[in-house]
Short mmCIF file of C-alpha atoms in Angstrom, two decimals:
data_model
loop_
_atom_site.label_atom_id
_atom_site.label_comp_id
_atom_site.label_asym_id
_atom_site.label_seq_id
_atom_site.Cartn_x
_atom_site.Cartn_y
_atom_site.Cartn_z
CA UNK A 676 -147.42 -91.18 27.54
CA UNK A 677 -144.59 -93.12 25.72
CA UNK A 678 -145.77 -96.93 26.33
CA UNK A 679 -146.61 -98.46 23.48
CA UNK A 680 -149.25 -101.33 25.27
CA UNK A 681 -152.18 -99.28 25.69
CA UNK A 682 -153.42 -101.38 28.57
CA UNK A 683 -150.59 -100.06 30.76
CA UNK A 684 -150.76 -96.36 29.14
CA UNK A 685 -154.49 -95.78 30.05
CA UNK A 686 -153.99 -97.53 33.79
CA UNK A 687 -150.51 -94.96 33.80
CA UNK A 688 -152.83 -92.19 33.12
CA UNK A 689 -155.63 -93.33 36.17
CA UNK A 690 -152.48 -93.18 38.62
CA UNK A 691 -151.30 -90.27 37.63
CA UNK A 692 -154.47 -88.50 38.26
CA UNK A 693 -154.98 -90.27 41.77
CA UNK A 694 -152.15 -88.49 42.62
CA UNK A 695 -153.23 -85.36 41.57
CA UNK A 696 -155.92 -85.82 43.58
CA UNK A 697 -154.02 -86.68 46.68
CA UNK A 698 -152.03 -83.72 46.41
CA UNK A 699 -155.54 -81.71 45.80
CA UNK A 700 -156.98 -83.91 48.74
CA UNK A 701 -154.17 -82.98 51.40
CA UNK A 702 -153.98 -79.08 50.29
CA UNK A 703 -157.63 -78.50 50.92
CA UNK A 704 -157.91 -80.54 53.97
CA UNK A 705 -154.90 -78.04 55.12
CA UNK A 706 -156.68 -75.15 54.27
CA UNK A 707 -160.06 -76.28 56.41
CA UNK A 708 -157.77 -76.87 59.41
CA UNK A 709 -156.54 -73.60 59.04
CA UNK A 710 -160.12 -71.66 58.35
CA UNK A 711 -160.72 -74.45 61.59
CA UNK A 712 -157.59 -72.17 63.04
CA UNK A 713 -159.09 -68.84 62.00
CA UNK A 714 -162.35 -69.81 63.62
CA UNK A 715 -161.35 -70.38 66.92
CA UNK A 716 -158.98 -67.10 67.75
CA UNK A 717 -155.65 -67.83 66.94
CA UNK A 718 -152.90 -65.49 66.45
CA UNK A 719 -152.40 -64.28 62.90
CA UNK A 720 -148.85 -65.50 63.00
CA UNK A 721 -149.93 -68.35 63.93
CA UNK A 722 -152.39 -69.00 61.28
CA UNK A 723 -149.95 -68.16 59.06
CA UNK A 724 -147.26 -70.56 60.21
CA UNK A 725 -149.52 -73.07 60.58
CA UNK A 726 -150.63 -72.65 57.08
CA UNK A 727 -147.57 -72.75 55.36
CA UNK A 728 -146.63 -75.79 57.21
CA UNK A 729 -149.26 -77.42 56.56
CA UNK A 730 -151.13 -76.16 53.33
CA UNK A 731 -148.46 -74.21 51.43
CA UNK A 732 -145.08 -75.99 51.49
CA UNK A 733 -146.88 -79.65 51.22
CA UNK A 734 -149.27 -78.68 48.32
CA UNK A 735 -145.99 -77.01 46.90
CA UNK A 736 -143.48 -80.00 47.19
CA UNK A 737 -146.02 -82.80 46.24
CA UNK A 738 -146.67 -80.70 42.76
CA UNK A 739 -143.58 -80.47 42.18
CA UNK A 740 -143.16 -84.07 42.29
CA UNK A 741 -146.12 -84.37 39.87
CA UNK A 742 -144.56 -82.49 37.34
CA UNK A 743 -141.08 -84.45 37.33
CA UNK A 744 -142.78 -87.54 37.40
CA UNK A 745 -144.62 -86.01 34.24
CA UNK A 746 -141.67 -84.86 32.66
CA UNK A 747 -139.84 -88.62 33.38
CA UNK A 748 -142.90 -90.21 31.44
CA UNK A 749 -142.98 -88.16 28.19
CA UNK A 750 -138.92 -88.87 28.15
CA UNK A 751 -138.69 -90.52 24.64
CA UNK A 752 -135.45 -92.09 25.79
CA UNK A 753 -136.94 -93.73 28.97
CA UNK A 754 -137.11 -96.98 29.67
CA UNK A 755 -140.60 -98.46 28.92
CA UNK A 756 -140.83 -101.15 31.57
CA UNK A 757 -139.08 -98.51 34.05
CA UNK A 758 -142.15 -96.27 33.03
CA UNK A 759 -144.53 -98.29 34.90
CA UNK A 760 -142.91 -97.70 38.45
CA UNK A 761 -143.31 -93.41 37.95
CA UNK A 762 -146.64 -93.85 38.87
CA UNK A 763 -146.18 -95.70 41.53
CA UNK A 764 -142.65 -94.04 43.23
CA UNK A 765 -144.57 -90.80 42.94
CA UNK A 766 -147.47 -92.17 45.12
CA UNK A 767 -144.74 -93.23 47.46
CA UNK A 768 -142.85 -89.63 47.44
CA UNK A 769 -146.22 -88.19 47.97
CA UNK A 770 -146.81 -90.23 50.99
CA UNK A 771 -143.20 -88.93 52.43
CA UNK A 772 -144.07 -85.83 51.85
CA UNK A 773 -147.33 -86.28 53.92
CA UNK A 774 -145.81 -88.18 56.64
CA UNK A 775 -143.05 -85.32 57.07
CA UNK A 776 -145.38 -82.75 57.23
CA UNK A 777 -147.60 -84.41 59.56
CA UNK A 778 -145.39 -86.20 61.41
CA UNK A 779 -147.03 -85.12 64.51
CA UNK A 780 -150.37 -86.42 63.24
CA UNK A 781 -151.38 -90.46 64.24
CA UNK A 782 -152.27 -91.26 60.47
CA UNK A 783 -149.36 -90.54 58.89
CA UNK A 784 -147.66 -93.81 59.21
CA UNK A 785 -150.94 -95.45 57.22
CA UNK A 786 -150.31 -93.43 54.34
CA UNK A 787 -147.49 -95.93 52.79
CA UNK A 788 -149.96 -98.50 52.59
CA UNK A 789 -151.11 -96.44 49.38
CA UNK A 790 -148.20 -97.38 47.18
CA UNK A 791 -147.98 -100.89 48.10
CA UNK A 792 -151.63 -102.11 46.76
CA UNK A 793 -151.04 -99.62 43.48
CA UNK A 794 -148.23 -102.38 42.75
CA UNK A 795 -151.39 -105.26 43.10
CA UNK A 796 -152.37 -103.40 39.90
CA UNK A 797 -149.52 -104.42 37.90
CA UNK A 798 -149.03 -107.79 39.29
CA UNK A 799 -145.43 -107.50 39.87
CA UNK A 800 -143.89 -108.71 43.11
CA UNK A 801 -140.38 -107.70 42.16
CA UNK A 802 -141.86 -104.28 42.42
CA UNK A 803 -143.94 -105.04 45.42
CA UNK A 804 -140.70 -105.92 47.33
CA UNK A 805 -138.94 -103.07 46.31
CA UNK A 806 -141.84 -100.61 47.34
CA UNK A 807 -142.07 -102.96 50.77
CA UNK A 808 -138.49 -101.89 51.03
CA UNK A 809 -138.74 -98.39 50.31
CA UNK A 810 -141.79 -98.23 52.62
CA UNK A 811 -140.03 -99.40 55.50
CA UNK A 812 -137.21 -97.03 54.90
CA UNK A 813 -139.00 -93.73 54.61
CA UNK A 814 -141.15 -94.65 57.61
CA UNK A 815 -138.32 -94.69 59.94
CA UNK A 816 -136.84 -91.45 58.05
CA UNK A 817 -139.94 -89.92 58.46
CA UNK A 818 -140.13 -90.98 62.19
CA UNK A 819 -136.30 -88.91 62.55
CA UNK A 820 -137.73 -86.14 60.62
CA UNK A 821 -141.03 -86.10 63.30
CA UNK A 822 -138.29 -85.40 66.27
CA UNK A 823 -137.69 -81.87 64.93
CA UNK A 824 -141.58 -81.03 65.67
CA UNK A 825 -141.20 -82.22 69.02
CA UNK A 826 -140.86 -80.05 71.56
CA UNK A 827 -137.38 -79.85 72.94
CA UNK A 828 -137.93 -80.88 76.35
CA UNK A 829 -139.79 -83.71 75.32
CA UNK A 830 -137.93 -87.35 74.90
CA UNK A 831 -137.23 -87.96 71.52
CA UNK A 832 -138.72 -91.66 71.93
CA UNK A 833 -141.13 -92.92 74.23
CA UNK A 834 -142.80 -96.36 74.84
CA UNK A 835 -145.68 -95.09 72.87
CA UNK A 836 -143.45 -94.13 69.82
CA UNK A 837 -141.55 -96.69 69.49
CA UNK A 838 -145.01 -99.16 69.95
CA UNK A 839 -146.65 -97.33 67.70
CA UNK A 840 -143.44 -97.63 65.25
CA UNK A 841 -143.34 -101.27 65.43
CA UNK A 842 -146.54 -101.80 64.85
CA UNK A 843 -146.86 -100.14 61.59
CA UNK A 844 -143.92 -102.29 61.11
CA UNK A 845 -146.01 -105.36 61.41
CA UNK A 846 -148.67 -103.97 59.27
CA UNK A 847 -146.47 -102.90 56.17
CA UNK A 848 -145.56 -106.82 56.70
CA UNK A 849 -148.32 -108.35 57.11
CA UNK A 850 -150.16 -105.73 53.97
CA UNK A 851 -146.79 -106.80 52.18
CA UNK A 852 -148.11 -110.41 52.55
CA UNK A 853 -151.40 -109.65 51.25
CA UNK A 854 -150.27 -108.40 48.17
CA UNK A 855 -148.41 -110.91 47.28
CA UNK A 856 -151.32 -113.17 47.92
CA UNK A 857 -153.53 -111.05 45.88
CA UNK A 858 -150.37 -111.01 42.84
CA UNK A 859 -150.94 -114.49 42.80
CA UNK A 860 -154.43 -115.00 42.44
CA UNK A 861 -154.96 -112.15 39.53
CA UNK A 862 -151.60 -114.02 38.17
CA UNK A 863 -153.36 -117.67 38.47
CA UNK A 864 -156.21 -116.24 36.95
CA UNK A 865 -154.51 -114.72 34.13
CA UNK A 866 -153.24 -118.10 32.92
CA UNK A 867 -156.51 -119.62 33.24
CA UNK A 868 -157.91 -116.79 30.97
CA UNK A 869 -154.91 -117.52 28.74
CA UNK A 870 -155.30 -121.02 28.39
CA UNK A 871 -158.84 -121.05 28.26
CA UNK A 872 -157.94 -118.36 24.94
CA UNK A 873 -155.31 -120.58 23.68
CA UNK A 874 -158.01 -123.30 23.37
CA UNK A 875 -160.42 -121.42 21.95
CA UNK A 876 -157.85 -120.02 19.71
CA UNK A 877 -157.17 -123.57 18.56
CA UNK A 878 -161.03 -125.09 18.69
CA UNK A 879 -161.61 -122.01 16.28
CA UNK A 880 -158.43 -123.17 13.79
CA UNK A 881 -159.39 -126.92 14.33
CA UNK A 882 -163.57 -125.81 12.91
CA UNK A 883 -161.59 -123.55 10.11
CA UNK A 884 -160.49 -126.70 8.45
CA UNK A 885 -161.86 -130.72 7.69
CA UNK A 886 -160.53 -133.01 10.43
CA UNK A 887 -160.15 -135.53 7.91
CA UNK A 888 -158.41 -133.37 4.60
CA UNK A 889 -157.52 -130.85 6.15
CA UNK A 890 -158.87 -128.55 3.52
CA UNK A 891 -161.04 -125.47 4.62
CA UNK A 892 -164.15 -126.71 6.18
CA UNK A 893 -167.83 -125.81 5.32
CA UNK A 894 -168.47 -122.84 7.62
CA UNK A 895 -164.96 -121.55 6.09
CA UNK A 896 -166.45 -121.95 2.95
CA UNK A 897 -169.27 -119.56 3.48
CA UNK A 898 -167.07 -116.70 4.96
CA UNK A 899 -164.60 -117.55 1.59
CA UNK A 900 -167.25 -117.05 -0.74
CA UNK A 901 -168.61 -113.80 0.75
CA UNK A 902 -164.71 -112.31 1.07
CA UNK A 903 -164.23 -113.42 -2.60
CA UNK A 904 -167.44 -111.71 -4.02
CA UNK A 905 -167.60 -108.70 -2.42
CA UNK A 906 -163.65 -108.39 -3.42
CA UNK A 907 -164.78 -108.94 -6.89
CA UNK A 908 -167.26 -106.90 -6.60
CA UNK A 909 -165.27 -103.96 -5.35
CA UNK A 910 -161.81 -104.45 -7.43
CA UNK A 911 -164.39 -105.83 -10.39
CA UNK A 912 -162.11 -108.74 -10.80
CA UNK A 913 -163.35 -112.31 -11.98
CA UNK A 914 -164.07 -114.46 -10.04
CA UNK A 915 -164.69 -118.57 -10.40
CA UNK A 916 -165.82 -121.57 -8.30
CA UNK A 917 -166.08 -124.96 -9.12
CA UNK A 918 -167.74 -127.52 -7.53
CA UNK A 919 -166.27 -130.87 -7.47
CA UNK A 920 -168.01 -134.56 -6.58
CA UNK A 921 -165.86 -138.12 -6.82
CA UNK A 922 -167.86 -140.15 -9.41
CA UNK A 923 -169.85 -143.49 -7.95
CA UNK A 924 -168.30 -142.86 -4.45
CA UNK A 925 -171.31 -144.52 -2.81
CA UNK A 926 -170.08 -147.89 -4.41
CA UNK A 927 -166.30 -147.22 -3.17
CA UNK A 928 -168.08 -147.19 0.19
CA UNK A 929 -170.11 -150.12 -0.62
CA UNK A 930 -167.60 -152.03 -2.00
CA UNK A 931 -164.47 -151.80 -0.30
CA UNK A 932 -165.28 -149.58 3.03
CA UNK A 933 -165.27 -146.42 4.86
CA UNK A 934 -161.73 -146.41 5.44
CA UNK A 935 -161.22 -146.96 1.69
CA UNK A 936 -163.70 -144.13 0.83
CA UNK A 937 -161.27 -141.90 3.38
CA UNK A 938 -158.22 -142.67 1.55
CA UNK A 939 -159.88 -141.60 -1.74
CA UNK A 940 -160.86 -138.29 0.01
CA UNK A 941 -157.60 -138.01 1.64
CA UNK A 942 -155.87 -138.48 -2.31
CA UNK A 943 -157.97 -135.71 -3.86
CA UNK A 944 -157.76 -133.43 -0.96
CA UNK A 945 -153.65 -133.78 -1.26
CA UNK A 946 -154.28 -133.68 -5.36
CA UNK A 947 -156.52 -130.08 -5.45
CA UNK A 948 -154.35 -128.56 -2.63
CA UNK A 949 -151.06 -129.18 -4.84
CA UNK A 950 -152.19 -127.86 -7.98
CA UNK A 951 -154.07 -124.58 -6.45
CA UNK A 952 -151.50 -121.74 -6.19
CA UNK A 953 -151.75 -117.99 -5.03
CA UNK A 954 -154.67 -117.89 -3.23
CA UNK A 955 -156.83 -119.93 -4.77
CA UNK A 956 -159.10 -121.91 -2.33
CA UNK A 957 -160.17 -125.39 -1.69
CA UNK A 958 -162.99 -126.44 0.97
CA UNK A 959 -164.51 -129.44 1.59
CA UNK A 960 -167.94 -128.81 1.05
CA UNK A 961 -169.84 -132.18 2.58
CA UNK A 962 -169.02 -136.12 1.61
CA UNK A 963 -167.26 -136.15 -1.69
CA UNK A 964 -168.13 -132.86 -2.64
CA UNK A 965 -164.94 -130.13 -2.81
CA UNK A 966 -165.56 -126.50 -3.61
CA UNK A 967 -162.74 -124.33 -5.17
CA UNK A 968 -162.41 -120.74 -5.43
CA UNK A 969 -160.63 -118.76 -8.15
CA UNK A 970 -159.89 -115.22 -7.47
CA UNK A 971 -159.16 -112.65 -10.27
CA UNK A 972 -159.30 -115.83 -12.65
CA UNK A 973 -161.34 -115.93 -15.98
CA UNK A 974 -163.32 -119.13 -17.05
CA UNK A 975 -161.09 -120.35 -19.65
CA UNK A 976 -157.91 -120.40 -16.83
CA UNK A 977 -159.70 -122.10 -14.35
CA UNK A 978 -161.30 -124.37 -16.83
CA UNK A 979 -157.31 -125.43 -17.69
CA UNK A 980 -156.48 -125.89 -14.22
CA UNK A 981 -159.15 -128.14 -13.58
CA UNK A 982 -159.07 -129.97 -16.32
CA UNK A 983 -155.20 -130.99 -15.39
CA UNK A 984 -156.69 -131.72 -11.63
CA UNK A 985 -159.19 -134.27 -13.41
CA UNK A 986 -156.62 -135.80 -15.45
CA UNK A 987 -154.51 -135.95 -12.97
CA UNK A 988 -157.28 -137.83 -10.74
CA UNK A 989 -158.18 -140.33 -13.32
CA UNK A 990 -154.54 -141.61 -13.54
CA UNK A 991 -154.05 -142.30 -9.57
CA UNK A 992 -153.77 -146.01 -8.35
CA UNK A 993 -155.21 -147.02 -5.57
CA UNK A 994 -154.06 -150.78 -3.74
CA UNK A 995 -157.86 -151.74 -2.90
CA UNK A 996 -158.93 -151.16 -6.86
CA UNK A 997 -158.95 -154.24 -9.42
CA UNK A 998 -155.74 -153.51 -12.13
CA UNK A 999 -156.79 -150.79 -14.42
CA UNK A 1000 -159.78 -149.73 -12.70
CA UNK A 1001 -159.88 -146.14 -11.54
CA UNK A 1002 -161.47 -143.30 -9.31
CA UNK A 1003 -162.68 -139.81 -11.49
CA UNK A 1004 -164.76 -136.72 -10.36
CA UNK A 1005 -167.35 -134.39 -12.65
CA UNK A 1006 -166.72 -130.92 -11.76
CA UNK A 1007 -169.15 -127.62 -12.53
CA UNK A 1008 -167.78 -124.50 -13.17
CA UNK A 1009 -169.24 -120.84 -12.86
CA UNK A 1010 -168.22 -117.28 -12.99
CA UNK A 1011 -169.12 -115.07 -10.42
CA UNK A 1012 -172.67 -113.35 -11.84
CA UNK A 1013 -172.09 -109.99 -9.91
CA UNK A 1014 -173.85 -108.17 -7.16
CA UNK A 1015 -177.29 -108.49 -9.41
CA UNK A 1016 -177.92 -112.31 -8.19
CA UNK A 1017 -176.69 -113.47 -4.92
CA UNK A 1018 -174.27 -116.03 -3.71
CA UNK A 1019 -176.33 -118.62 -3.33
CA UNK A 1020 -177.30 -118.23 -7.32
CA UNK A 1021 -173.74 -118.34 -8.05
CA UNK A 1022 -173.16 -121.57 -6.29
CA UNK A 1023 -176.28 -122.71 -7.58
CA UNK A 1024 -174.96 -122.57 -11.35
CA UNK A 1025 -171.39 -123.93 -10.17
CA UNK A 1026 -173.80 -127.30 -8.63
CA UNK A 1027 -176.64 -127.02 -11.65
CA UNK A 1028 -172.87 -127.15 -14.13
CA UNK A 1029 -171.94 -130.49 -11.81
CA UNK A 1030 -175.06 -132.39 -12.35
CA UNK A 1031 -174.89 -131.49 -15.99
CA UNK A 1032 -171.38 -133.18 -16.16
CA UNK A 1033 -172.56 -136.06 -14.18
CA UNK A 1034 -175.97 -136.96 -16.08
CA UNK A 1035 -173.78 -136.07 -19.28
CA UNK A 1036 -171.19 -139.00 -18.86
CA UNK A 1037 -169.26 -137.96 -16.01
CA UNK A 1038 -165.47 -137.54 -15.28
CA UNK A 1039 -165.93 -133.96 -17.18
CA UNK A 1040 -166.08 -130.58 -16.66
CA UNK A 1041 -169.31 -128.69 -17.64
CA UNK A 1042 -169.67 -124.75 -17.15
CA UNK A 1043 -172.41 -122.56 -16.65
CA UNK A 1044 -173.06 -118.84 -17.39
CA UNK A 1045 -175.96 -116.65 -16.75
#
């Protein structure tokens, strides 16, 4: 099948072999009428009439109609939204078929309710109309066809005929109606599903990053530092993480306020996200704390980067500070160990590098190696 949504091809296929079926359906209920036929007496040429009428011809037109509808579908040059409707006008030529051969039959009529709830499935009431339409038309073309297995003294219409003619009128309406009621509810429903994705979608970005920096937040963090080792681990690439914490923070707090402290956050967040490039990292591990990730970097790089981030740091002004006082951070670095220890060692020598640089005078850089 040519579709490229494979939603649509695998409900294209279902249809296609319900209509096999119907064809299958109708050819062997033919051929138990006529063993029914054979059963009670009747004429040879009779039996044979009645089962090419009714067995042969039908079974032979409705495959026929199978394969052209199969041959329309694997058309590379066919329209893909036109695709959907083969399906669906087949089920309705099928039905046709039926109701010529069996015009004398009381059933017949129902059969074109078949195509009009297979269009439910697509949710499409431009196509529901047009199959309404269609419906409508081969009913009463089937109803002409039904006067040449009348016998030819009887009156081409009676009362009964042309009740029984409005009524399935009526129905096809009133079914018509339903399915468009139907439409509407899978459609309704369909948008909820869709908006109740969209939010999830964004509740899912809004937890990948800090509300406040807008750096990667802490559950980010963990699925970063497992995609960054194992890619190390495969390519055997360096890999380096630094952990970062703003010096005497607590007293910024203390001092001058929360919404001081934010602004200092806010600064460094901007600060590390400017100076990363390529796809190094930066999360916002918990309070003050920053991580940042290195890929395919070697100590002595990243050890230059930061060092220009902490420099650059020290020399920001902020309004609430006293003239010439300033905000720093102590940073620990560490290269990834390999698959020998485990993550949580590697961070662990990236924070054991950050105390060291904070109990050794702060506003440094200290690094740590196995």
């Amino acid at each position: 099948m040519r579709p490229t949504n494979q939603k649509w091809n695998k409900i294209t296929r279902s249809l296609m072999k319900l209509n096999l079926a119907l064809i299958i359906l109708v050819f062997l209920s033919a051929l138990a009428a006529c063993a029914i036929h054979f059963a009670d007496g009747t004429a040879a040429s009779s039996i044979f009439m009645f089962c090419l009428q009714r067995a042969v011809l039908p079974g032979f037109v409705g495959l026929l109609l199978y394969l052209c509808a199969t041959v329309l579908l694997h058309k590379k040059s066919a329209n893909t939204a036109f695709l959907r409707y083969i399906p669906v006008i087949l089920c309705l030529l099928l039905c046709f078929n039926i109701s010529i051969w069996y015009a004398d039959c009381s059933f017949y009529n129902a059969v074109f309710l078949f195509p009009l709830f297979l269009t439910v499935i697509f949710t499409d009431k431009r196509m529901s109309r047009l199959v309404m339409l269609f419906s409508l038309a081969l009913l009463l073309l089937s109803d002409l066809f039904g006067l040449f297995f009348r016998s030819g003294d009887a009156a081409p219409f009676t009362g009964i005929s042309i009740f029984r003619l409005v009524l399935s009128l009526c129905i096809y309406v009133f079914a018509y109606m339903v399915a468009l009621v139907i439409i509407d509810s899978i459609a309704k429903k369909d948008r909820k599903i869709e908006e109740s994705m969209d939010m999830r979608n964004k509740l899912a970005e809004e937890l990948k990053h800090d509300h406040l920096t807008g750096l990667y937040s802490l559950g980010t963090y963990e699925k970063l530092m497992i995609d960054f080792t194992a890619e190390a681990e495969v390519n055997r690439t360096p890999l380096c993480m630094a952990i970062i914490d703003i010096d005497n923070f607590k007293k910024v707090n203390d001092n001058y306020g929360h919404a001081q402290g934010n602004v200092v956050l806010v600064a460094l967040s901007e600060l590390l996200q400017n100076h990363c490039t390529g796809r190094e990292a930066v999360a916002r591990y918990g309070g003050e704390e920053f991580v940042i990730f290195f890929p395919n970097t070697n100590i002595a790089v990243a050890f230059t980067k930061l060092d220009e981030m902490r420099r650059a740091f020290a020399s920001l002004t902020f309004d609430f500070l006293p003239e010439g006082k300033h905000i720093t951070f102590s940073t620990g670095l560490a290269a990834y160990p390999g698959n020998k220890y485990s993550n949580e060692f590697f961070f662990e020598l990236a924070d054991k590098a950050m105390y060291e640089a904070k109990d050794s005078g702060k506003n440094r850089i200290c690094v740590q190696t196995v």
